[in-house]
mmCIF file of N, CA and C in Angstrom:
data_model
loop_
_atom_site.group_PDB
_atom_site.id
_atom_site.type_symbol
_atom_site.label_atom_id
_atom_site.label_comp_id
_atom_site.label_asym_id
_atom_site.label_seq_id
_atom_site.Cartn_x
_atom_site.Cartn_y
_atom_site.Cartn_z
ATOM 1 N N MET I 1 17.186 26.982 92.013
ATOM 2 C CA MET I 1 17.516 26.014 93.027
ATOM 3 C C MET I 1 16.813 24.694 92.722
ATOM 4 N N HIS I 2 17.560 23.606 92.904
ATOM 5 C CA HIS I 2 17.025 22.288 92.567
ATOM 6 C C HIS I 2 17.205 21.306 93.724
ATOM 7 N N LEU I 3 16.363 20.285 93.725
ATOM 8 C CA LEU I 3 16.527 19.083 94.539
ATOM 9 C C LEU I 3 17.042 18.013 93.585
ATOM 10 N N TRP I 4 18.011 17.204 94.015
ATOM 11 C CA TRP I 4 18.707 16.314 93.094
ATOM 12 C C TRP I 4 18.546 14.844 93.456
ATOM 13 N N THR I 5 18.525 14.008 92.418
ATOM 14 C CA THR I 5 18.684 12.569 92.554
ATOM 15 C C THR I 5 19.794 12.169 91.587
ATOM 16 N N ARG I 6 20.618 11.183 92.006
ATOM 17 C CA ARG I 6 21.801 10.813 91.215
ATOM 18 C C ARG I 6 21.933 9.298 91.143
ATOM 19 N N ARG I 7 22.650 8.870 90.104
ATOM 20 C CA ARG I 7 22.955 7.444 89.970
ATOM 21 C C ARG I 7 24.315 7.306 89.303
ATOM 22 N N THR I 8 25.184 6.496 89.898
ATOM 23 C CA THR I 8 26.483 6.200 89.313
ATOM 24 C C THR I 8 26.353 4.933 88.483
ATOM 25 N N MET I 9 26.905 4.964 87.276
ATOM 26 C CA MET I 9 26.761 3.876 86.311
ATOM 27 C C MET I 9 28.122 3.476 85.751
ATOM 28 N N GLN I 10 28.258 2.226 85.405
ATOM 29 C CA GLN I 10 29.474 1.743 84.761
ATOM 30 C C GLN I 10 29.324 1.945 83.259
ATOM 31 N N ALA I 11 29.448 3.189 82.838
ATOM 32 C CA ALA I 11 29.249 3.549 81.433
ATOM 33 C C ALA I 11 30.189 4.693 81.080
ATOM 34 N N ASP I 12 30.402 4.870 79.802
ATOM 35 C CA ASP I 12 31.238 5.952 79.302
ATOM 36 C C ASP I 12 30.454 7.268 79.407
ATOM 37 N N PRO I 13 31.061 8.314 79.983
ATOM 38 C CA PRO I 13 30.365 9.599 80.072
ATOM 39 C C PRO I 13 29.901 10.126 78.709
ATOM 40 N N ALA I 14 30.679 9.896 77.660
ATOM 41 C CA ALA I 14 30.269 10.359 76.326
ATOM 42 C C ALA I 14 29.005 9.642 75.868
ATOM 43 N N ASP I 15 28.869 8.365 76.201
ATOM 44 C CA ASP I 15 27.658 7.627 75.835
ATOM 45 C C ASP I 15 26.454 8.152 76.616
ATOM 46 N N ALA I 16 26.670 8.481 77.894
ATOM 47 C CA ALA I 16 25.584 9.029 78.707
ATOM 48 C C ALA I 16 25.133 10.370 78.137
ATOM 49 N N TRP I 17 26.097 11.233 77.797
ATOM 50 C CA TRP I 17 25.751 12.535 77.226
ATOM 51 C C TRP I 17 24.989 12.356 75.913
ATOM 52 N N ALA I 18 25.461 11.458 75.070
ATOM 53 C CA ALA I 18 24.791 11.223 73.780
ATOM 54 C C ALA I 18 23.345 10.776 73.996
ATOM 55 N N LEU I 19 23.114 9.896 74.958
ATOM 56 C CA LEU I 19 21.756 9.425 75.237
ATOM 57 C C LEU I 19 20.869 10.559 75.761
ATOM 58 N N LEU I 20 21.406 11.381 76.647
ATOM 59 C CA LEU I 20 20.604 12.450 77.247
ATOM 60 C C LEU I 20 20.299 13.593 76.288
ATOM 61 N N THR I 21 21.040 13.695 75.207
ATOM 62 C CA THR I 21 20.835 14.811 74.277
ATOM 63 C C THR I 21 20.264 14.370 72.931
ATOM 64 N N ASP I 22 19.952 13.094 72.791
ATOM 65 C CA ASP I 22 19.337 12.568 71.565
ATOM 66 C C ASP I 22 17.824 12.545 71.767
ATOM 67 N N LEU I 23 17.147 13.544 71.226
ATOM 68 C CA LEU I 23 15.704 13.672 71.452
ATOM 69 C C LEU I 23 14.924 12.446 71.008
ATOM 70 N N GLU I 24 15.378 11.751 69.986
ATOM 71 C CA GLU I 24 14.680 10.541 69.542
ATOM 72 C C GLU I 24 14.721 9.447 70.599
ATOM 73 N N ARG I 25 15.732 9.489 71.496
ATOM 74 C CA ARG I 25 15.889 8.479 72.549
ATOM 75 C C ARG I 25 15.212 8.874 73.857
ATOM 76 N N TRP I 26 14.763 10.119 73.981
ATOM 77 C CA TRP I 26 14.143 10.550 75.236
ATOM 78 C C TRP I 26 13.000 9.631 75.684
ATOM 79 N N PRO I 27 12.116 9.175 74.794
ATOM 80 C CA PRO I 27 11.047 8.277 75.255
ATOM 81 C C PRO I 27 11.572 6.933 75.774
ATOM 82 N N ASP I 28 12.786 6.547 75.391
ATOM 83 C CA ASP I 28 13.363 5.290 75.875
ATOM 84 C C ASP I 28 13.636 5.330 77.369
ATOM 85 N N TRP I 29 13.937 6.506 77.891
ATOM 86 C CA TRP I 29 14.262 6.602 79.318
ATOM 87 C C TRP I 29 13.363 7.564 80.094
ATOM 88 N N GLY I 30 12.693 8.475 79.416
ATOM 89 C CA GLY I 30 11.859 9.470 80.090
ATOM 90 C C GLY I 30 10.448 8.969 80.295
ATOM 91 N N PRO I 31 10.047 8.649 81.530
ATOM 92 C CA PRO I 31 8.713 8.094 81.758
ATOM 93 C C PRO I 31 7.567 9.061 81.502
ATOM 94 N N SER I 32 7.843 10.356 81.399
ATOM 95 C CA SER I 32 6.739 11.314 81.277
ATOM 96 C C SER I 32 6.537 11.841 79.863
ATOM 97 N N LEU I 33 7.303 11.331 78.876
ATOM 98 C CA LEU I 33 7.108 11.841 77.513
ATOM 99 C C LEU I 33 7.160 10.726 76.475
ATOM 100 N N THR I 34 6.523 11.001 75.345
ATOM 101 C CA THR I 34 6.473 10.023 74.264
ATOM 102 C C THR I 34 7.168 10.502 72.995
ATOM 103 N N ASP I 35 7.494 11.804 72.921
ATOM 104 C CA ASP I 35 8.091 12.344 71.704
ATOM 105 C C ASP I 35 8.671 13.715 72.015
ATOM 106 N N ALA I 36 9.755 14.045 71.309
ATOM 107 C CA ALA I 36 10.333 15.388 71.440
ATOM 108 C C ALA I 36 11.078 15.722 70.157
ATOM 109 N N THR I 37 10.966 16.984 69.736
ATOM 110 C CA THR I 37 11.654 17.456 68.533
ATOM 111 C C THR I 37 12.129 18.883 68.733
ATOM 112 N N LEU I 38 13.221 19.216 68.065
ATOM 113 C CA LEU I 38 13.678 20.605 68.022
ATOM 114 C C LEU I 38 13.015 21.289 66.835
ATOM 115 N N ASP I 39 12.660 22.558 66.968
ATOM 116 C CA ASP I 39 12.011 23.347 65.916
ATOM 117 C C ASP I 39 12.861 24.567 65.588
ATOM 118 N N PRO I 40 13.495 24.631 64.458
ATOM 119 C CA PRO I 40 13.700 23.547 63.497
ATOM 120 C C PRO I 40 14.767 22.603 64.022
ATOM 121 N N PRO I 41 14.892 21.405 63.396
ATOM 122 C CA PRO I 41 15.957 20.495 63.815
ATOM 123 C C PRO I 41 17.305 21.205 63.749
ATOM 124 N N GLY I 42 18.105 21.010 64.744
ATOM 125 C CA GLY I 42 19.399 21.688 64.780
ATOM 126 C C GLY I 42 20.220 21.256 65.966
ATOM 127 N N ARG I 43 21.103 22.154 66.377
ATOM 128 C CA ARG I 43 22.014 21.839 67.473
ATOM 129 C C ARG I 43 21.320 21.864 68.830
ATOM 130 N N PHE I 44 21.788 20.997 69.678
ATOM 131 C CA PHE I 44 21.346 20.936 71.059
ATOM 132 C C PHE I 44 22.152 21.989 71.818
ATOM 133 N N GLU I 45 21.570 23.191 71.933
ATOM 134 C CA GLU I 45 22.294 24.315 72.535
ATOM 135 C C GLU I 45 21.312 25.249 73.225
ATOM 136 N N ALA I 46 21.839 26.050 74.148
ATOM 137 C CA ALA I 46 20.997 27.015 74.851
ATOM 138 C C ALA I 46 20.282 27.902 73.839
ATOM 139 N N GLY I 47 19.006 28.128 74.074
ATOM 140 C CA GLY I 47 18.186 28.935 73.184
ATOM 141 C C GLY I 47 17.404 28.119 72.169
ATOM 142 N N ALA I 48 17.799 26.852 71.959
ATOM 143 C CA ALA I 48 17.056 25.997 71.030
ATOM 144 C C ALA I 48 15.666 25.733 71.609
ATOM 145 N N THR I 49 14.682 25.658 70.731
ATOM 146 C CA THR I 49 13.309 25.419 71.155
ATOM 147 C C THR I 49 12.759 24.194 70.441
ATOM 148 N N GLY I 50 11.688 23.664 70.992
ATOM 149 C CA GLY I 50 11.059 22.505 70.386
ATOM 150 C C GLY I 50 9.738 22.214 71.056
ATOM 151 N N ARG I 51 9.264 20.977 70.839
ATOM 152 C CA ARG I 51 8.009 20.529 71.423
ATOM 153 C C ARG I 51 8.211 19.126 71.960
ATOM 154 N N MET I 52 7.516 18.859 73.042
ATOM 155 C CA MET I 52 7.507 17.506 73.588
ATOM 156 C C MET I 52 6.064 17.101 73.851
ATOM 157 N N ARG I 53 5.825 15.795 73.723
ATOM 158 C CA ARG I 53 4.479 15.271 73.978
ATOM 159 C C ARG I 53 4.540 14.400 75.233
ATOM 160 N N THR I 54 3.642 14.696 76.170
ATOM 161 C CA THR I 54 3.613 13.948 77.423
ATOM 162 C C THR I 54 2.895 12.613 77.237
ATOM 163 N N THR I 55 3.054 11.737 78.211
ATOM 164 C CA THR I 55 2.396 10.433 78.150
ATOM 165 C C THR I 55 0.879 10.542 78.261
ATOM 166 N N VAL I 56 0.386 11.691 78.724
ATOM 167 C CA VAL I 56 -1.073 11.879 78.779
ATOM 168 C C VAL I 56 -1.594 12.647 77.566
ATOM 169 N N GLY I 57 -0.711 12.877 76.575
ATOM 170 C CA GLY I 57 -1.157 13.423 75.304
ATOM 171 C C GLY I 57 -0.987 14.911 75.088
ATOM 172 N N PHE I 58 -0.535 15.644 76.088
ATOM 173 C CA PHE I 58 -0.331 17.083 75.912
ATOM 174 C C PHE I 58 0.939 17.349 75.118
ATOM 175 N N SER I 59 0.879 18.281 74.191
ATOM 176 C CA SER I 59 2.059 18.749 73.474
ATOM 177 C C SER I 59 2.434 20.099 74.064
ATOM 178 N N LEU I 60 3.691 20.209 74.497
ATOM 179 C CA LEU I 60 4.147 21.429 75.155
ATOM 180 C C LEU I 60 5.416 21.957 74.502
ATOM 181 N N PRO I 61 5.558 23.276 74.421
ATOM 182 C CA PRO I 61 6.801 23.843 73.917
ATOM 183 C C PRO I 61 7.876 23.768 74.997
ATOM 184 N N PHE I 62 9.131 23.692 74.547
ATOM 185 C CA PHE I 62 10.232 23.762 75.493
ATOM 186 C C PHE I 62 11.350 24.625 74.935
ATOM 187 N N GLU I 63 12.210 25.082 75.837
ATOM 188 C CA GLU I 63 13.408 25.831 75.457
ATOM 189 C C GLU I 63 14.575 25.315 76.286
ATOM 190 N N LEU I 64 15.687 25.011 75.624
ATOM 191 C CA LEU I 64 16.904 24.656 76.337
ATOM 192 C C LEU I 64 17.484 25.952 76.897
ATOM 193 N N THR I 65 17.669 26.017 78.194
ATOM 194 C CA THR I 65 18.068 27.270 78.837
ATOM 195 C C THR I 65 19.535 27.313 79.219
ATOM 196 N N ASP I 66 20.148 26.169 79.418
ATOM 197 C CA ASP I 66 21.556 26.104 79.805
ATOM 198 C C ASP I 66 22.115 24.800 79.262
ATOM 199 N N VAL I 67 23.111 24.897 78.394
ATOM 200 C CA VAL I 67 23.752 23.705 77.855
ATOM 201 C C VAL I 67 25.256 23.903 77.918
ATOM 202 N N VAL I 68 25.930 23.010 78.615
ATOM 203 C CA VAL I 68 27.383 22.953 78.625
ATOM 204 C C VAL I 68 27.729 21.557 78.115
ATOM 205 N N ASP I 69 28.234 21.486 76.877
ATOM 206 C CA ASP I 69 28.487 20.192 76.235
ATOM 207 C C ASP I 69 29.239 19.239 77.153
ATOM 208 N N ASP I 70 28.763 18.007 77.164
ATOM 209 C CA ASP I 70 29.370 16.907 77.916
ATOM 210 C C ASP I 70 29.273 17.078 79.430
ATOM 211 N N GLN I 71 28.505 18.059 79.905
ATOM 212 C CA GLN I 71 28.408 18.287 81.352
ATOM 213 C C GLN I 71 26.984 18.430 81.872
ATOM 214 N N ARG I 72 26.198 19.371 81.265
ATOM 215 C CA ARG I 72 24.878 19.604 81.840
ATOM 216 C C ARG I 72 23.955 20.297 80.832
ATOM 217 N N TRP I 73 22.658 20.139 81.086
ATOM 218 C CA TRP I 73 21.656 20.918 80.368
ATOM 219 C C TRP I 73 20.404 21.052 81.224
ATOM 220 N N SER I 74 19.700 22.152 80.992
ATOM 221 C CA SER I 74 18.440 22.441 81.671
ATOM 222 C C SER I 74 17.448 22.964 80.645
ATOM 223 N N TRP I 75 16.200 22.942 81.025
ATOM 224 C CA TRP I 75 15.170 23.433 80.113
ATOM 225 C C TRP I 75 13.991 23.995 80.865
ATOM 226 N N ASN I 76 13.204 24.783 80.127
ATOM 227 C CA ASN I 76 11.883 25.228 80.545
ATOM 228 C C ASN I 76 10.882 24.477 79.679
ATOM 229 N N VAL I 77 9.809 24.032 80.290
ATOM 230 C CA VAL I 77 8.739 23.345 79.550
ATOM 231 C C VAL I 77 7.461 24.132 79.781
ATOM 232 N N GLY I 78 6.828 24.534 78.703
ATOM 233 C CA GLY I 78 5.617 25.337 78.822
ATOM 234 C C GLY I 78 5.881 26.658 79.533
ATOM 235 N N GLY I 79 7.102 27.169 79.406
ATOM 236 C CA GLY I 79 7.466 28.424 80.031
ATOM 237 C C GLY I 79 7.814 28.319 81.507
ATOM 238 N N VAL I 80 7.877 27.094 82.040
ATOM 239 C CA VAL I 80 8.153 26.866 83.454
ATOM 240 C C VAL I 80 9.478 26.132 83.597
ATOM 241 N N GLN I 81 10.288 26.568 84.573
ATOM 242 C CA GLN I 81 11.555 25.883 84.828
ATOM 243 C C GLN I 81 11.291 24.406 85.066
ATOM 244 N N ALA I 82 12.049 23.549 84.386
ATOM 245 C CA ALA I 82 11.847 22.110 84.508
ATOM 246 C C ALA I 82 13.158 21.454 84.975
ATOM 247 N N THR I 83 13.391 20.251 84.543
ATOM 248 C CA THR I 83 14.486 19.426 85.032
ATOM 249 C C THR I 83 15.856 19.904 84.564
ATOM 250 N N ALA I 84 16.836 19.785 85.458
ATOM 251 C CA ALA I 84 18.246 19.966 85.116
ATOM 252 C C ALA I 84 18.863 18.580 85.005
ATOM 253 N N HIS I 85 19.830 18.433 84.107
ATOM 254 C CA HIS I 85 20.482 17.150 83.850
ATOM 255 C C HIS I 85 21.986 17.372 83.907
ATOM 256 N N ALA I 86 22.719 16.460 84.564
ATOM 257 C CA ALA I 86 24.164 16.624 84.668
ATOM 258 C C ALA I 86 24.871 15.295 84.510
ATOM 259 N N ILE I 87 26.062 15.374 83.923
ATOM 260 C CA ILE I 87 26.935 14.219 83.695
ATOM 261 C C ILE I 87 28.263 14.518 84.375
ATOM 262 N N GLU I 88 28.762 13.558 85.153
ATOM 263 C CA GLU I 88 30.047 13.744 85.822
ATOM 264 C C GLU I 88 30.839 12.441 85.763
ATOM 265 N N PRO I 89 32.009 12.453 85.106
ATOM 266 C CA PRO I 89 32.842 11.253 85.131
ATOM 267 C C PRO I 89 33.256 10.922 86.567
ATOM 268 N N VAL I 90 33.155 9.652 86.936
ATOM 269 C CA VAL I 90 33.610 9.194 88.249
ATOM 270 C C VAL I 90 34.301 7.846 88.072
ATOM 271 N N GLY I 91 35.569 7.764 88.480
ATOM 272 C CA GLY I 91 36.302 6.511 88.329
ATOM 273 C C GLY I 91 36.248 6.039 86.896
ATOM 274 N N ASP I 92 35.780 4.807 86.708
ATOM 275 C CA ASP I 92 35.661 4.264 85.345
ATOM 276 C C ASP I 92 34.214 4.287 84.860
ATOM 277 N N GLY I 93 33.432 5.198 85.417
ATOM 278 C CA GLY I 93 32.032 5.296 85.029
ATOM 279 C C GLY I 93 31.562 6.734 84.954
ATOM 280 N N VAL I 94 30.288 6.916 85.238
ATOM 281 C CA VAL I 94 29.678 8.239 85.142
ATOM 282 C C VAL I 94 28.587 8.362 86.200
ATOM 283 N N ARG I 95 28.444 9.555 86.744
ATOM 284 C CA ARG I 95 27.313 9.858 87.616
ATOM 285 C C ARG I 95 26.372 10.752 86.818
ATOM 286 N N VAL I 96 25.137 10.306 86.699
ATOM 287 C CA VAL I 96 24.106 11.090 86.025
ATOM 288 C C VAL I 96 23.174 11.626 87.105
ATOM 289 N N SER I 97 22.894 12.916 87.045
ATOM 290 C CA SER I 97 22.073 13.571 88.062
ATOM 291 C C SER I 97 20.933 14.327 87.401
ATOM 292 N N PHE I 98 19.784 14.288 88.051
ATOM 293 C CA PHE I 98 18.630 15.075 87.627
ATOM 294 C C PHE I 98 18.226 15.975 88.791
ATOM 295 N N GLY I 99 17.986 17.234 88.479
ATOM 296 C CA GLY I 99 17.509 18.174 89.477
ATOM 297 C C GLY I 99 16.129 18.669 89.112
ATOM 298 N N VAL I 100 15.274 18.753 90.124
ATOM 299 C CA VAL I 100 13.925 19.281 89.905
ATOM 300 C C VAL I 100 13.773 20.575 90.693
ATOM 301 N N PRO I 101 12.941 21.487 90.228
ATOM 302 C CA PRO I 101 12.701 22.713 90.994
ATOM 303 C C PRO I 101 12.235 22.371 92.415
ATOM 304 N N VAL I 102 12.564 23.230 93.361
ATOM 305 C CA VAL I 102 12.224 22.958 94.761
ATOM 306 C C VAL I 102 10.720 22.828 94.991
ATOM 307 N N TRP I 103 9.905 23.359 94.101
ATOM 308 C CA TRP I 103 8.458 23.250 94.254
ATOM 309 C C TRP I 103 7.901 21.930 93.688
ATOM 310 N N ALA I 104 8.786 21.047 93.148
ATOM 311 C CA ALA I 104 8.313 19.816 92.509
ATOM 312 C C ALA I 104 8.978 18.550 93.055
ATOM 313 N N PRO I 105 9.129 18.403 94.378
ATOM 314 C CA PRO I 105 9.834 17.228 94.901
ATOM 315 C C PRO I 105 9.240 15.875 94.512
ATOM 316 N N PRO I 106 7.918 15.731 94.325
ATOM 317 C CA PRO I 106 7.415 14.424 93.915
ATOM 318 C C PRO I 106 7.983 13.954 92.569
ATOM 319 N N TYR I 107 8.415 14.911 91.729
ATOM 320 C CA TYR I 107 8.945 14.530 90.416
ATOM 321 C C TYR I 107 10.299 13.815 90.539
ATOM 322 N N LEU I 108 10.929 13.866 91.717
ATOM 323 C CA LEU I 108 12.169 13.121 91.921
ATOM 324 C C LEU I 108 11.963 11.622 91.717
ATOM 325 N N ALA I 109 10.776 11.104 92.045
ATOM 326 C CA ALA I 109 10.496 9.680 91.839
ATOM 327 C C ALA I 109 10.507 9.341 90.351
ATOM 328 N N VAL I 110 9.962 10.222 89.524
ATOM 329 C CA VAL I 110 9.993 10.022 88.068
ATOM 330 C C VAL I 110 11.433 10.057 87.575
ATOM 331 N N CYS I 111 12.222 10.988 88.105
ATOM 332 C CA CYS I 111 13.626 11.104 87.705
ATOM 333 C C CYS I 111 14.424 9.877 88.126
ATOM 334 N N ALA I 112 14.136 9.324 89.302
ATOM 335 C CA ALA I 112 14.833 8.116 89.750
ATOM 336 C C ALA I 112 14.533 6.951 88.809
ATOM 337 N N LEU I 113 13.301 6.838 88.344
ATOM 338 C CA LEU I 113 12.954 5.811 87.365
ATOM 339 C C LEU I 113 13.707 6.044 86.063
ATOM 340 N N ALA I 114 13.780 7.291 85.617
ATOM 341 C CA ALA I 114 14.521 7.615 84.397
ATOM 342 C C ALA I 114 15.991 7.221 84.542
ATOM 343 N N LEU I 115 16.579 7.465 85.701
ATOM 344 C CA LEU I 115 17.984 7.100 85.917
ATOM 345 C C LEU I 115 18.184 5.595 85.847
ATOM 346 N N ARG I 116 17.258 4.823 86.380
ATOM 347 C CA ARG I 116 17.355 3.357 86.264
ATOM 348 C C ARG I 116 17.277 2.929 84.802
ATOM 349 N N ARG I 117 16.379 3.551 84.044
ATOM 350 C CA ARG I 117 16.257 3.212 82.621
ATOM 351 C C ARG I 117 17.537 3.589 81.858
ATOM 352 N N ILE I 118 18.107 4.740 82.180
ATOM 353 C CA ILE I 118 19.353 5.170 81.532
ATOM 354 C C ILE I 118 20.461 4.180 81.841
ATOM 355 N N ASP I 119 20.560 3.772 83.090
ATOM 356 C CA ASP I 119 21.564 2.782 83.493
ATOM 357 C C ASP I 119 21.383 1.500 82.680
ATOM 358 N N ASP I 120 20.154 1.023 82.567
ATOM 359 C CA ASP I 120 19.882 -0.189 81.790
ATOM 360 C C ASP I 120 20.286 -0.008 80.324
ATOM 361 N N LEU I 121 19.940 1.125 79.750
ATOM 362 C CA LEU I 121 20.265 1.374 78.335
ATOM 363 C C LEU I 121 21.768 1.459 78.103
ATOM 364 N N LEU I 122 22.485 2.050 79.037
ATOM 365 C CA LEU I 122 23.930 2.236 78.857
ATOM 366 C C LEU I 122 24.741 0.997 79.188
ATOM 367 N N THR I 123 24.197 0.097 79.981
ATOM 368 C CA THR I 123 24.979 -1.070 80.404
ATOM 369 C C THR I 123 24.521 -2.372 79.765
ATOM 370 N N ASP I 124 23.511 -2.324 78.904
ATOM 371 C CA ASP I 124 23.089 -3.533 78.178
ATOM 372 C C ASP I 124 24.069 -3.880 77.087
#
C-alpha cells in the first residue's frame, strides 16, 4: 500500500519513462541520491539488482521488484520496500506519480521535489 503524489506534465510519456529508467539520470531528478548502477549492467526489469549512493554518502543495495515497461516500476532499497513510480499518458502529456510506503509519508515531500525536477528536465 502506498501514499501517492502526482504531477501532470506537457511531455511525451516515452520521454518520461526513459528519464525514470535511466540510472545515470537519477541524480538529475532524485534529491536523495547521487549515483545508481545495475549489477551487472543490464536490462531494467524485475529482479535486477544494483547499488545506489545517498546524498549523505551511504551505499545501499536495491532490487527492482515490479517493472511494467512504459507504465510503472517499484523497488526495494536495503531490503525495504521503497518508492513506486508510474507513468500515465493524459491528453497531450503525461502524469508521473510516485508512491511511498504508508509508513513513510514525510518522503512525499522529497517525491514532490523530484516531480518538479522531472517536469523541468522534460519541458526544457
